[in-house]
Short mmCIF file of C-alpha atoms and ligand atoms in Angstrom, two decimals:
data_model
loop_
_atom_site.label_atom_id
_atom_site.label_comp_id
_atom_site.label_asym_id
_atom_site.label_seq_id
_atom_site.Cartn_x
_atom_site.Cartn_y
_atom_site.Cartn_z
CA MET A 115 12.23 39.02 -15.52
CA ALA A 116 8.89 39.00 -13.60
CA GLU A 117 8.99 39.84 -9.90
CA TYR A 118 6.55 38.41 -7.33
CA ARG A 119 6.10 39.60 -3.74
CA SER A 120 4.30 37.49 -1.12
CA GLU A 121 4.35 36.96 2.64
CA ILE A 122 5.23 33.31 2.20
CA LEU A 123 7.01 31.53 -0.63
CA ILE A 124 6.59 27.77 -0.85
CA CYS A 125 9.24 25.93 -2.87
CA GLY A 126 7.58 22.75 -4.11
CA GLY A 127 4.06 22.11 -5.34
CA GLY A 128 3.46 18.53 -4.22
CA VAL A 129 0.68 17.65 -1.80
CA VAL A 130 2.63 19.16 1.12
CA GLY A 131 3.28 22.51 -0.58
CA LEU A 132 -0.19 22.86 -2.13
CA THR A 133 -2.04 21.85 1.06
CA THR A 134 -0.04 24.35 3.11
CA ALA A 135 -0.69 27.07 0.53
CA TYR A 136 -4.42 26.23 0.59
CA VAL A 137 -4.66 26.46 4.39
CA LEU A 138 -2.64 29.70 4.49
CA ALA A 139 -4.70 31.30 1.72
CA GLN A 140 -7.91 30.48 3.59
CA ARG A 141 -6.46 32.45 6.50
CA GLY A 142 -5.87 35.46 4.24
CA VAL A 143 -2.07 35.05 3.89
CA ARG A 144 -0.49 36.05 0.55
CA VAL A 145 1.28 32.94 -0.78
CA THR A 146 3.29 31.97 -3.84
CA VAL A 147 4.08 28.36 -4.78
CA ALA A 148 7.16 28.00 -7.00
CA ASP A 149 8.02 24.65 -8.57
CA VAL A 150 10.89 23.69 -10.87
CA SER A 151 8.42 21.57 -12.81
CA ALA A 152 4.59 21.38 -13.05
CA THR A 153 2.91 21.08 -9.65
CA GLY A 154 1.55 17.75 -8.45
CA GLN A 155 3.46 15.49 -10.83
CA GLU A 156 5.95 13.75 -8.52
CA ALA A 157 5.46 11.44 -5.51
CA SER A 158 2.09 12.99 -4.71
CA TRP A 159 0.79 12.04 -8.16
CA ALA A 160 2.38 8.57 -8.09
CA GLY A 161 1.05 7.43 -4.71
CA ALA A 162 -1.77 4.94 -4.19
CA GLY A 163 -3.90 7.31 -2.10
CA MET A 164 -4.47 4.97 0.86
CA LEU A 165 -5.63 6.77 4.00
CA PRO A 166 -5.29 4.53 7.06
CA PRO A 167 -7.27 5.69 10.11
CA GLY A 168 -6.04 6.63 13.60
CA PHE A 169 -7.75 7.98 16.73
CA ARG A 170 -4.97 8.93 19.16
CA MET A 171 -4.06 12.61 18.74
CA ASN A 172 -2.28 12.53 22.12
CA ALA A 173 -0.29 9.36 21.46
CA ASP A 174 3.37 9.08 22.47
CA SER A 175 4.05 7.77 18.95
CA ALA A 176 4.60 10.77 16.65
CA GLU A 177 3.43 8.72 13.65
CA LEU A 178 0.13 7.80 15.30
CA ARG A 179 -0.37 11.37 16.56
CA ILE A 180 -0.08 13.02 13.12
CA ARG A 181 -1.96 10.17 11.38
CA SER A 182 -4.83 10.59 13.87
CA TYR A 183 -4.87 14.37 13.48
CA SER A 184 -5.00 14.02 9.70
CA HIS A 185 -7.72 11.35 9.90
CA SER A 186 -9.86 13.77 11.93
CA LEU A 187 -9.42 16.50 9.29
CA TRP A 188 -9.96 14.53 6.03
CA PRO A 189 -13.80 14.54 5.81
CA SER A 190 -14.26 18.30 6.35
CA PHE A 191 -11.19 19.02 4.19
CA VAL A 192 -12.70 17.05 1.29
CA GLN A 193 -16.10 18.68 1.70
CA LYS A 194 -14.63 22.19 1.63
CA LEU A 195 -12.47 21.43 -1.41
CA ARG A 196 -15.53 20.08 -3.21
CA GLU A 197 -17.60 23.17 -2.33
CA GLN A 198 -14.83 25.51 -3.50
CA THR A 199 -13.97 23.76 -6.77
CA GLY A 200 -16.91 21.51 -7.69
CA MET A 201 -14.29 18.78 -8.23
CA ASP A 202 -14.59 15.22 -6.89
CA ASN A 203 -11.25 13.88 -5.62
CA GLY A 204 -12.55 10.31 -5.22
CA TYR A 205 -12.33 10.28 -1.42
CA VAL A 206 -14.24 7.25 -0.16
CA VAL A 207 -14.28 5.21 3.04
CA CYS A 208 -13.78 1.82 1.39
CA GLY A 209 -12.38 -0.28 4.29
CA ALA A 210 -9.34 -2.53 4.13
CA ILE A 211 -8.45 -6.13 4.91
CA GLU A 212 -4.97 -6.63 6.36
CA PHE A 213 -3.52 -10.10 5.93
CA PRO A 214 -0.61 -11.15 8.15
CA ASP A 215 2.76 -11.44 6.37
CA SER A 216 5.47 -13.87 7.54
CA HIS A 217 6.40 -11.59 10.51
CA GLN A 218 2.83 -11.03 11.70
CA THR A 219 -0.19 -12.87 13.06
CA CYS A 220 -3.83 -11.74 12.96
CA GLN A 221 -3.53 -11.26 16.72
CA SER A 222 -0.61 -8.80 16.33
CA LEU A 223 -2.48 -6.89 13.59
CA LEU A 224 -5.58 -6.70 15.83
CA GLN A 225 -3.52 -5.53 18.79
CA SER A 226 -1.88 -2.73 16.81
CA ALA A 227 -5.29 -1.57 15.49
CA VAL A 228 -6.65 -1.53 19.06
CA ASN A 229 -3.64 0.55 20.15
CA ASP A 230 -4.46 3.02 17.36
CA GLY A 231 -8.08 3.27 18.59
CA VAL A 232 -9.28 1.84 15.26
CA VAL A 233 -12.28 -0.48 14.73
CA ALA A 234 -10.88 -3.89 13.71
CA GLU A 235 -12.43 -7.35 13.39
CA GLN A 236 -10.71 -10.64 12.74
CA GLN A 237 -12.36 -12.41 9.79
CA LEU A 238 -12.06 -16.09 9.00
CA SER A 239 -12.13 -17.59 5.54
CA SER A 240 -15.94 -17.93 5.44
CA GLN A 241 -16.36 -14.19 6.22
CA LEU A 242 -13.59 -13.06 3.86
CA ARG A 243 -14.84 -14.88 0.75
CA PRO A 244 -18.07 -12.87 0.33
CA MET A 245 -15.93 -9.68 0.49
CA VAL A 246 -13.21 -11.02 -1.86
CA PRO A 247 -14.80 -13.90 -3.82
CA GLY A 248 -11.62 -14.68 -5.80
CA LEU A 249 -9.29 -14.78 -2.76
CA GLY A 250 -6.47 -17.35 -3.05
CA ASN A 251 -6.98 -20.53 -0.97
CA GLU A 252 -3.96 -20.01 1.26
CA TRP A 253 -5.39 -16.75 2.71
CA GLN A 254 -7.41 -18.14 5.59
CA SER A 255 -7.81 -15.12 7.90
CA GLY A 256 -7.38 -11.36 7.96
CA VAL A 257 -8.33 -8.22 9.87
CA TRP A 258 -11.15 -5.98 8.61
CA LEU A 259 -10.62 -2.22 9.11
CA PRO A 260 -13.90 -0.51 8.12
CA GLN A 261 -12.66 3.09 8.69
CA PHE A 262 -9.85 2.87 6.11
CA ALA A 263 -10.32 5.37 3.22
CA GLN A 264 -8.75 6.20 -0.14
CA VAL A 265 -8.42 9.25 -2.38
CA ARG A 266 -7.46 9.52 -6.06
CA ASN A 267 -4.21 11.43 -5.93
CA PRO A 268 -4.21 13.10 -9.38
CA ARG A 269 -7.77 14.36 -8.86
CA HIS A 270 -6.99 15.52 -5.33
CA LEU A 271 -3.98 17.49 -6.56
CA GLN A 272 -5.98 19.08 -9.36
CA ALA A 273 -8.65 20.11 -6.85
CA LEU A 274 -6.04 21.52 -4.45
CA ARG A 275 -4.38 23.50 -7.22
CA ALA A 276 -7.72 24.88 -8.45
CA ALA A 277 -8.74 25.87 -4.90
CA CYS A 278 -5.39 27.63 -4.37
CA VAL A 279 -5.82 29.62 -7.59
CA ARG A 280 -9.37 30.59 -6.60
CA LEU A 281 -8.07 31.86 -3.27
CA GLY A 282 -5.43 34.01 -4.97
CA VAL A 283 -2.32 31.85 -4.52
CA ILE A 284 0.23 32.56 -7.24
CA ILE A 285 1.41 29.29 -8.79
CA ALA A 286 4.69 29.70 -10.64
CA GLU A 287 5.64 26.49 -12.47
CA HIS A 288 8.69 25.43 -14.51
CA GLN A 289 11.04 27.69 -12.53
CA ALA A 290 14.34 26.39 -13.90
CA SER A 291 17.38 26.65 -11.59
CA LEU A 292 15.35 28.10 -8.73
CA ARG A 293 17.79 29.21 -5.96
CA LEU A 294 17.25 30.82 -2.57
CA GLU A 295 19.22 34.01 -1.92
CA ARG A 296 20.39 35.25 1.49
CA ASP A 297 21.18 38.54 3.13
CA GLU A 298 23.30 37.50 6.12
CA GLN A 299 21.06 35.42 8.47
CA LYS A 300 17.89 35.92 6.48
CA LEU A 301 16.70 34.47 3.21
CA VAL A 302 15.26 37.31 1.17
CA SER A 303 14.46 36.06 -2.29
CA ALA A 304 14.46 33.16 -4.71
CA ARG A 305 15.57 33.52 -8.31
CA SER A 306 15.03 31.29 -11.34
CA THR A 307 16.12 31.84 -14.92
CA THR A 308 12.88 33.74 -15.56
CA ASP A 309 11.51 35.16 -12.30
CA VAL A 310 12.39 36.56 -8.89
CA PHE A 311 10.35 35.94 -5.73
CA ARG A 312 10.52 38.14 -2.62
CA PHE A 313 9.07 36.97 0.71
CA ASP A 314 9.06 37.28 4.50
CA ARG A 315 9.21 33.55 5.16
CA VAL A 316 9.99 30.57 2.95
CA LEU A 317 8.87 26.94 3.21
CA VAL A 318 10.90 24.26 1.43
CA ALA A 319 8.44 21.46 0.57
CA ALA A 320 10.34 19.89 -2.30
CA GLY A 321 9.77 16.23 -1.34
CA SER A 322 12.82 14.05 -2.05
CA TRP A 323 14.64 17.09 -3.46
CA SER A 324 14.39 19.08 -0.19
CA SER A 325 17.80 17.85 0.99
CA LEU A 326 19.40 19.23 -2.20
CA VAL A 327 17.75 22.65 -1.69
CA LEU A 328 18.93 22.75 1.94
CA ALA A 329 22.45 21.53 1.08
CA GLU A 330 22.89 24.72 -0.97
CA LEU A 331 22.29 26.62 2.29
CA GLY A 332 24.78 24.47 4.23
CA ILE A 333 22.06 22.47 6.06
CA THR A 334 22.08 18.66 6.06
CA ILE A 335 18.88 16.65 6.60
CA PRO A 336 18.61 12.85 6.35
CA VAL A 337 16.03 12.82 3.53
CA LYS A 338 16.51 10.84 0.32
CA PRO A 339 14.38 9.35 -2.46
CA VAL A 340 13.07 5.78 -2.14
CA ARG A 341 11.49 4.59 -5.36
CA GLY A 342 8.10 2.90 -5.42
CA GLN A 343 6.70 1.18 -8.53
CA ILE A 344 3.00 0.69 -9.24
CA VAL A 345 1.20 -1.45 -11.83
CA GLN A 346 -2.36 -0.53 -12.77
CA LEU A 347 -4.80 -3.25 -13.90
CA ARG A 348 -8.35 -3.18 -15.20
CA MET A 349 -11.11 -5.76 -14.71
CA ASP A 350 -14.56 -5.48 -16.32
CA ARG A 351 -16.08 -6.46 -12.98
CA LEU A 352 -14.21 -5.29 -9.89
CA PRO A 353 -13.48 -8.48 -7.84
CA PHE A 354 -13.34 -6.61 -4.48
CA ARG A 355 -14.10 -3.08 -3.27
CA CYS A 356 -11.84 -2.65 -0.25
CA VAL A 357 -8.05 -2.22 -0.02
CA LEU A 358 -6.14 -5.51 0.50
CA GLU A 359 -2.80 -5.25 2.34
CA VAL A 360 -0.05 -7.75 3.16
CA GLY A 361 2.85 -6.07 4.97
CA ARG A 362 3.99 -3.24 2.70
CA ARG A 363 2.30 -4.63 -0.45
CA TYR A 364 -1.29 -3.82 -1.37
CA LEU A 365 -4.09 -3.80 -3.91
CA VAL A 366 -6.22 -0.66 -4.18
CA PRO A 367 -9.44 -0.98 -6.21
CA ARG A 368 -10.94 2.17 -7.76
CA PRO A 369 -14.73 2.23 -8.23
CA ASP A 370 -14.36 2.49 -12.05
CA GLY A 371 -12.68 -0.94 -12.37
CA LEU A 372 -9.01 0.03 -12.03
CA ILE A 373 -6.80 -1.78 -9.51
CA LEU A 374 -3.42 -0.49 -8.33
CA ILE A 375 -0.75 -2.96 -7.25
CA GLY A 376 1.89 -1.43 -4.99
CA SER A 377 4.65 -1.18 -4.23
CA THR A 378 8.41 -1.63 -4.20
CA GLU A 379 10.91 0.18 -1.94
CA GLU A 380 14.18 0.82 -3.79
CA ASP A 381 17.20 2.91 -2.85
CA VAL A 382 18.26 3.94 -6.39
CA GLY A 383 18.68 7.70 -6.14
CA PHE A 384 16.58 9.99 -8.32
CA GLN A 385 15.94 7.37 -11.05
CA LYS A 386 12.28 6.92 -11.89
CA ALA A 387 11.67 3.67 -13.83
CA ASN A 388 9.70 0.47 -13.93
CA THR A 389 11.95 -2.58 -13.92
CA ALA A 390 11.25 -6.18 -14.99
CA ASP A 391 12.05 -7.30 -11.45
CA GLY A 392 9.78 -4.73 -9.79
CA VAL A 393 6.83 -5.28 -12.12
CA SER A 394 7.03 -9.10 -12.05
CA SER A 395 7.19 -9.15 -8.24
CA LEU A 396 4.10 -6.90 -8.04
CA LEU A 397 2.17 -9.06 -10.51
CA ASP A 398 3.16 -12.26 -8.63
CA PHE A 399 1.98 -10.72 -5.37
CA ALA A 400 -1.37 -9.63 -6.84
CA CYS A 401 -2.08 -12.99 -8.52
CA SER A 402 -1.17 -14.97 -5.39
CA LEU A 403 -3.64 -12.90 -3.36
CA VAL A 404 -6.48 -12.88 -5.92
CA PRO A 405 -5.74 -15.48 -8.64
CA GLU A 406 -8.47 -14.22 -10.98
CA LEU A 407 -6.36 -11.08 -11.51
CA ARG A 408 -4.38 -13.21 -14.00
CA GLN A 409 -7.20 -12.31 -16.45
CA ALA A 410 -6.91 -8.54 -15.82
CA SER A 411 -5.48 -6.24 -18.48
CA ILE A 412 -2.44 -4.15 -17.63
CA VAL A 413 -3.36 -0.50 -18.19
CA LYS A 414 -0.13 1.26 -17.27
CA MET A 415 2.70 1.38 -14.77
CA TRP A 416 4.71 4.12 -13.16
CA SER A 417 7.09 4.91 -10.34
CA GLY A 418 7.57 7.75 -7.87
CA LEU A 419 10.19 8.93 -5.40
CA ARG A 420 9.03 8.90 -1.79
CA PRO A 421 10.79 11.41 0.47
CA TYR A 422 12.31 8.95 2.98
CA SER A 423 13.67 10.29 6.26
CA SER A 424 15.92 8.18 8.45
CA ASP A 425 13.20 7.65 11.10
CA GLU A 426 10.43 7.51 8.44
CA LEU A 427 8.69 10.56 9.97
CA PRO A 428 8.15 14.06 8.56
CA LEU A 429 10.36 17.04 9.41
CA LEU A 430 8.19 20.08 10.10
CA GLY A 431 9.03 23.67 11.01
CA GLN A 432 11.83 26.20 11.26
CA ILE A 433 15.37 24.94 10.65
CA GLY A 434 18.96 26.18 10.84
CA ASP A 435 20.24 29.65 11.62
CA PHE A 436 17.98 31.38 9.11
CA GLN A 437 15.02 32.58 11.21
CA ASN A 438 12.68 32.65 8.24
CA LEU A 439 13.44 29.20 6.77
CA PHE A 440 10.88 26.40 7.33
CA ILE A 441 10.68 22.88 5.90
CA GLY A 442 7.96 20.26 5.40
CA THR A 443 9.33 17.00 4.03
CA GLY A 444 10.24 13.38 4.85
CA HIS A 445 6.70 11.95 4.76
CA PHE A 446 7.94 8.76 3.08
CA ARG A 447 4.97 6.34 2.61
CA ALA A 448 2.26 8.50 4.19
CA GLY A 449 2.43 12.00 2.73
CA LEU A 450 -1.07 11.89 1.25
CA GLN A 451 -2.65 10.58 4.45
CA MET A 452 -0.76 13.11 6.57
CA SER A 453 -1.31 16.08 4.25
CA PRO A 454 -4.28 17.83 5.92
CA ALA A 455 -2.50 17.71 9.30
CA THR A 456 0.84 18.67 7.77
CA GLY A 457 -0.61 21.65 5.89
CA THR A 458 -2.42 22.86 9.00
CA ILE A 459 0.63 22.45 11.27
CA LEU A 460 2.92 24.22 8.80
CA ALA A 461 0.40 27.04 8.32
CA ASP A 462 0.25 27.40 12.13
CA LEU A 463 4.03 27.53 12.45
CA LEU A 464 4.45 29.96 9.55
CA THR A 465 1.96 32.36 11.16
CA ASP A 466 3.28 32.00 14.75
CA ASN A 467 0.33 29.94 15.99
CA GLU A 468 0.52 26.91 18.27
CA PRO A 469 -0.25 23.63 16.40
CA SER A 470 -3.07 21.44 17.78
CA ILE A 471 -0.82 18.43 18.41
CA SER A 472 2.56 18.03 20.08
CA LEU A 473 5.42 18.14 17.56
CA ASP A 474 7.71 15.87 19.62
CA GLY A 475 9.44 13.57 17.15
CA LEU A 476 8.30 15.69 14.17
CA ARG A 477 10.35 18.88 14.51
CA ALA A 478 12.50 19.86 11.56
CA ASP A 479 15.66 20.37 13.61
CA ARG A 480 15.69 17.00 15.44
CA PHE A 481 18.64 15.72 13.38
CA LEU A 482 20.85 18.86 13.60
C1 LIG B 169 4.41 4.37 -5.23
C2 LIG B 169 3.99 5.25 -4.10
C3 LIG B 169 2.88 4.94 -3.35
C4 LIG B 169 2.47 5.76 -2.31
N1 LIG B 169 1.31 5.49 -1.66
C5 LIG B 169 0.87 6.32 -0.67
C6 LIG B 169 -0.37 6.08 -0.04
O1 LIG B 169 -1.09 5.15 -0.38
N2 LIG B 169 -0.76 6.93 0.95
C7 LIG B 169 0.00 7.98 1.34
O2 LIG B 169 -0.40 8.72 2.24
N3 LIG B 169 1.19 8.25 0.73
C8 LIG B 169 1.64 7.44 -0.26
N4 LIG B 169 2.83 7.67 -0.86
C9 LIG B 169 3.71 8.72 -0.32
C10 LIG B 169 3.31 10.09 -0.77
O3 LIG B 169 3.03 10.07 -2.14
C11 LIG B 169 4.45 11.08 -0.44
O4 LIG B 169 4.81 10.99 0.93
C12 LIG B 169 4.00 12.53 -0.71
O5 LIG B 169 3.47 12.61 -2.00
C13 LIG B 169 5.15 13.51 -0.58
O6 LIG B 169 4.68 14.77 -0.99
P1 LIG B 169 5.63 16.01 -1.19
O7 LIG B 169 4.80 17.18 -1.52
O8 LIG B 169 6.56 16.09 -0.02
O9 LIG B 169 6.59 15.59 -2.42
P2 LIG B 169 6.35 15.53 -4.01
O10 LIG B 169 4.99 15.14 -4.35
O11 LIG B 169 7.48 14.73 -4.56
O12 LIG B 169 6.50 17.05 -4.46
C14 LIG B 169 7.72 17.74 -4.44
C15 LIG B 169 7.62 18.89 -5.43
O13 LIG B 169 8.80 19.69 -5.31
C16 LIG B 169 9.21 20.07 -6.61
N5 LIG B 169 10.64 20.44 -6.55
C17 LIG B 169 11.75 19.65 -6.65
N6 LIG B 169 12.86 20.39 -6.51
C18 LIG B 169 12.47 21.67 -6.31
C19 LIG B 169 13.16 22.90 -6.10
N7 LIG B 169 14.49 22.96 -6.06
N8 LIG B 169 12.43 24.03 -5.94
C20 LIG B 169 11.06 23.99 -6.00
N9 LIG B 169 10.36 22.85 -6.21
C21 LIG B 169 11.05 21.71 -6.35
C22 LIG B 169 8.89 18.87 -7.47
O14 LIG B 169 8.81 19.23 -8.84
C23 LIG B 169 7.56 18.43 -6.88
O15 LIG B 169 6.47 19.07 -7.52
C24 LIG B 169 3.24 6.91 -1.96
C25 LIG B 169 4.34 7.24 -2.73
C26 LIG B 169 4.72 6.43 -3.81
C27 LIG B 169 5.89 6.84 -4.64
#
C-alpha cells in the first residue's frame, strides 16, 4: 500500500478540485488530488463550456457576485494555463444571442443584462439574420451579448491536469472505495483499497457525489445529481458563430464545425444515459431555432450529472464539527464558469486568507 503525505488532500478531480489544486500549487502548497475514477471525466467533461459574463463583484446576489468574480479572472487564468502547458483550451469570446422564451420578453432579458453590468443590445430580425442566416422565421428579436465566452471543457481539463502535474500536485486516480478516516474531531487520513493519504486539511470536491462522502461523516447537505443530456452535430459550414440561448436550452458552435445542443434537466439519481425523449426534444429545439440543422450529421451524444444544490448555488468552505474539513460543490449549471473564482476562494479559505468577495449566500454551512 503506497502512502502519500500532503498539506491538503482534495477528494474529487473535476473542474472544482483541479482548479483549486492548481491555485494552491502556484502558492507553494503541497497538494494531492484523489479521485475514485479518472480525473475530469464527469460533469466537468460533459458540460457545454458556456461562460456568461458579469460585472458586479459587490452585488447582493451571490450568483452574480461569484459569476462576476470568475468573469474577471478567466482571461488571465487562460493565458497562464497556456504559458505553463502550451495547450489551447479553446477559450474564445464568441458572444451570444438570447431569445425570449414563453416567460420572457426582450425587455426583461435586456433589463437583467443591465443589472449584471453586461453590454446588451436588442436586435430585430433584420440585424439577427446576418449573424444567423438560417434562423427560423418565428424568431423575430433577441438580445446580443458580445462579452459571452466559451471554453472546450475536455481540453480545459487536460490543460488543468497537466499544469497541476508540472507544479508538483500528486494526482491519484482510480482510488476504489476511498474513505475519510477520523481521529475524534479531526480527519487525519483517507484510505482506498490501494493507497493511504495523510493530510492537514481535506477538501471534498466530488461534484454530485459530495453528499455521499459527507453522509459517511454524519453531515447532510442538499446536493444531488441532475442529469443533463447533450447532442453533438456537425455541419460542413458552421451556420452561426455565437451561442444561441432560449431559456435553459442552447446551441453552442465550436470553431471546427461542431455544434452542441443542450440540455435537459432530469432528476433521475446517478443514472447517466441518453433517452429517446431527451434526444428528440433537443433535436426539435435545435431545428426549430435553425431549420437548416435538419441537414447536420449527428456525431455523438452524452449526458452528465450536474451537482444541484437546493438554492442552485455552490457551497464553499469549512463544514461541520471537523475543523479541517472543507467542501466545494453544488455548482449546478455553472461550475465551469465559476471555476476560477471557486478555486481561488477555496485556496484562500484552505490557507486562512480572506477571499476577495463576500461569501454571503455561498458558505458551506448555510444549510446546517
Ligand atoms: C450537460 C451539462 C451542461 C453543462 N453546461 C455548463 C456550461 O455551459 N457552463 C458551465 O459553467 N457549467 C456547465 N455545466 C455544469 C458544470 O459542468 C458543473 O457544475 C461542474 O462540472 C461541476 O464540477 P465538479 O468538479 O464539482 O464535479 P464533477 O466534474 O462531477 O467532478 C467530480 C469528481 O469527483 C469524483 N468523485 C466522485 N466520488 C468521489 C469520492 N468518493 N472520492 C473522490 N472523488 C470522487 C468523480 O469521479 C469526479 O471526477 C454543465 C453540466 C452538464 C452536465
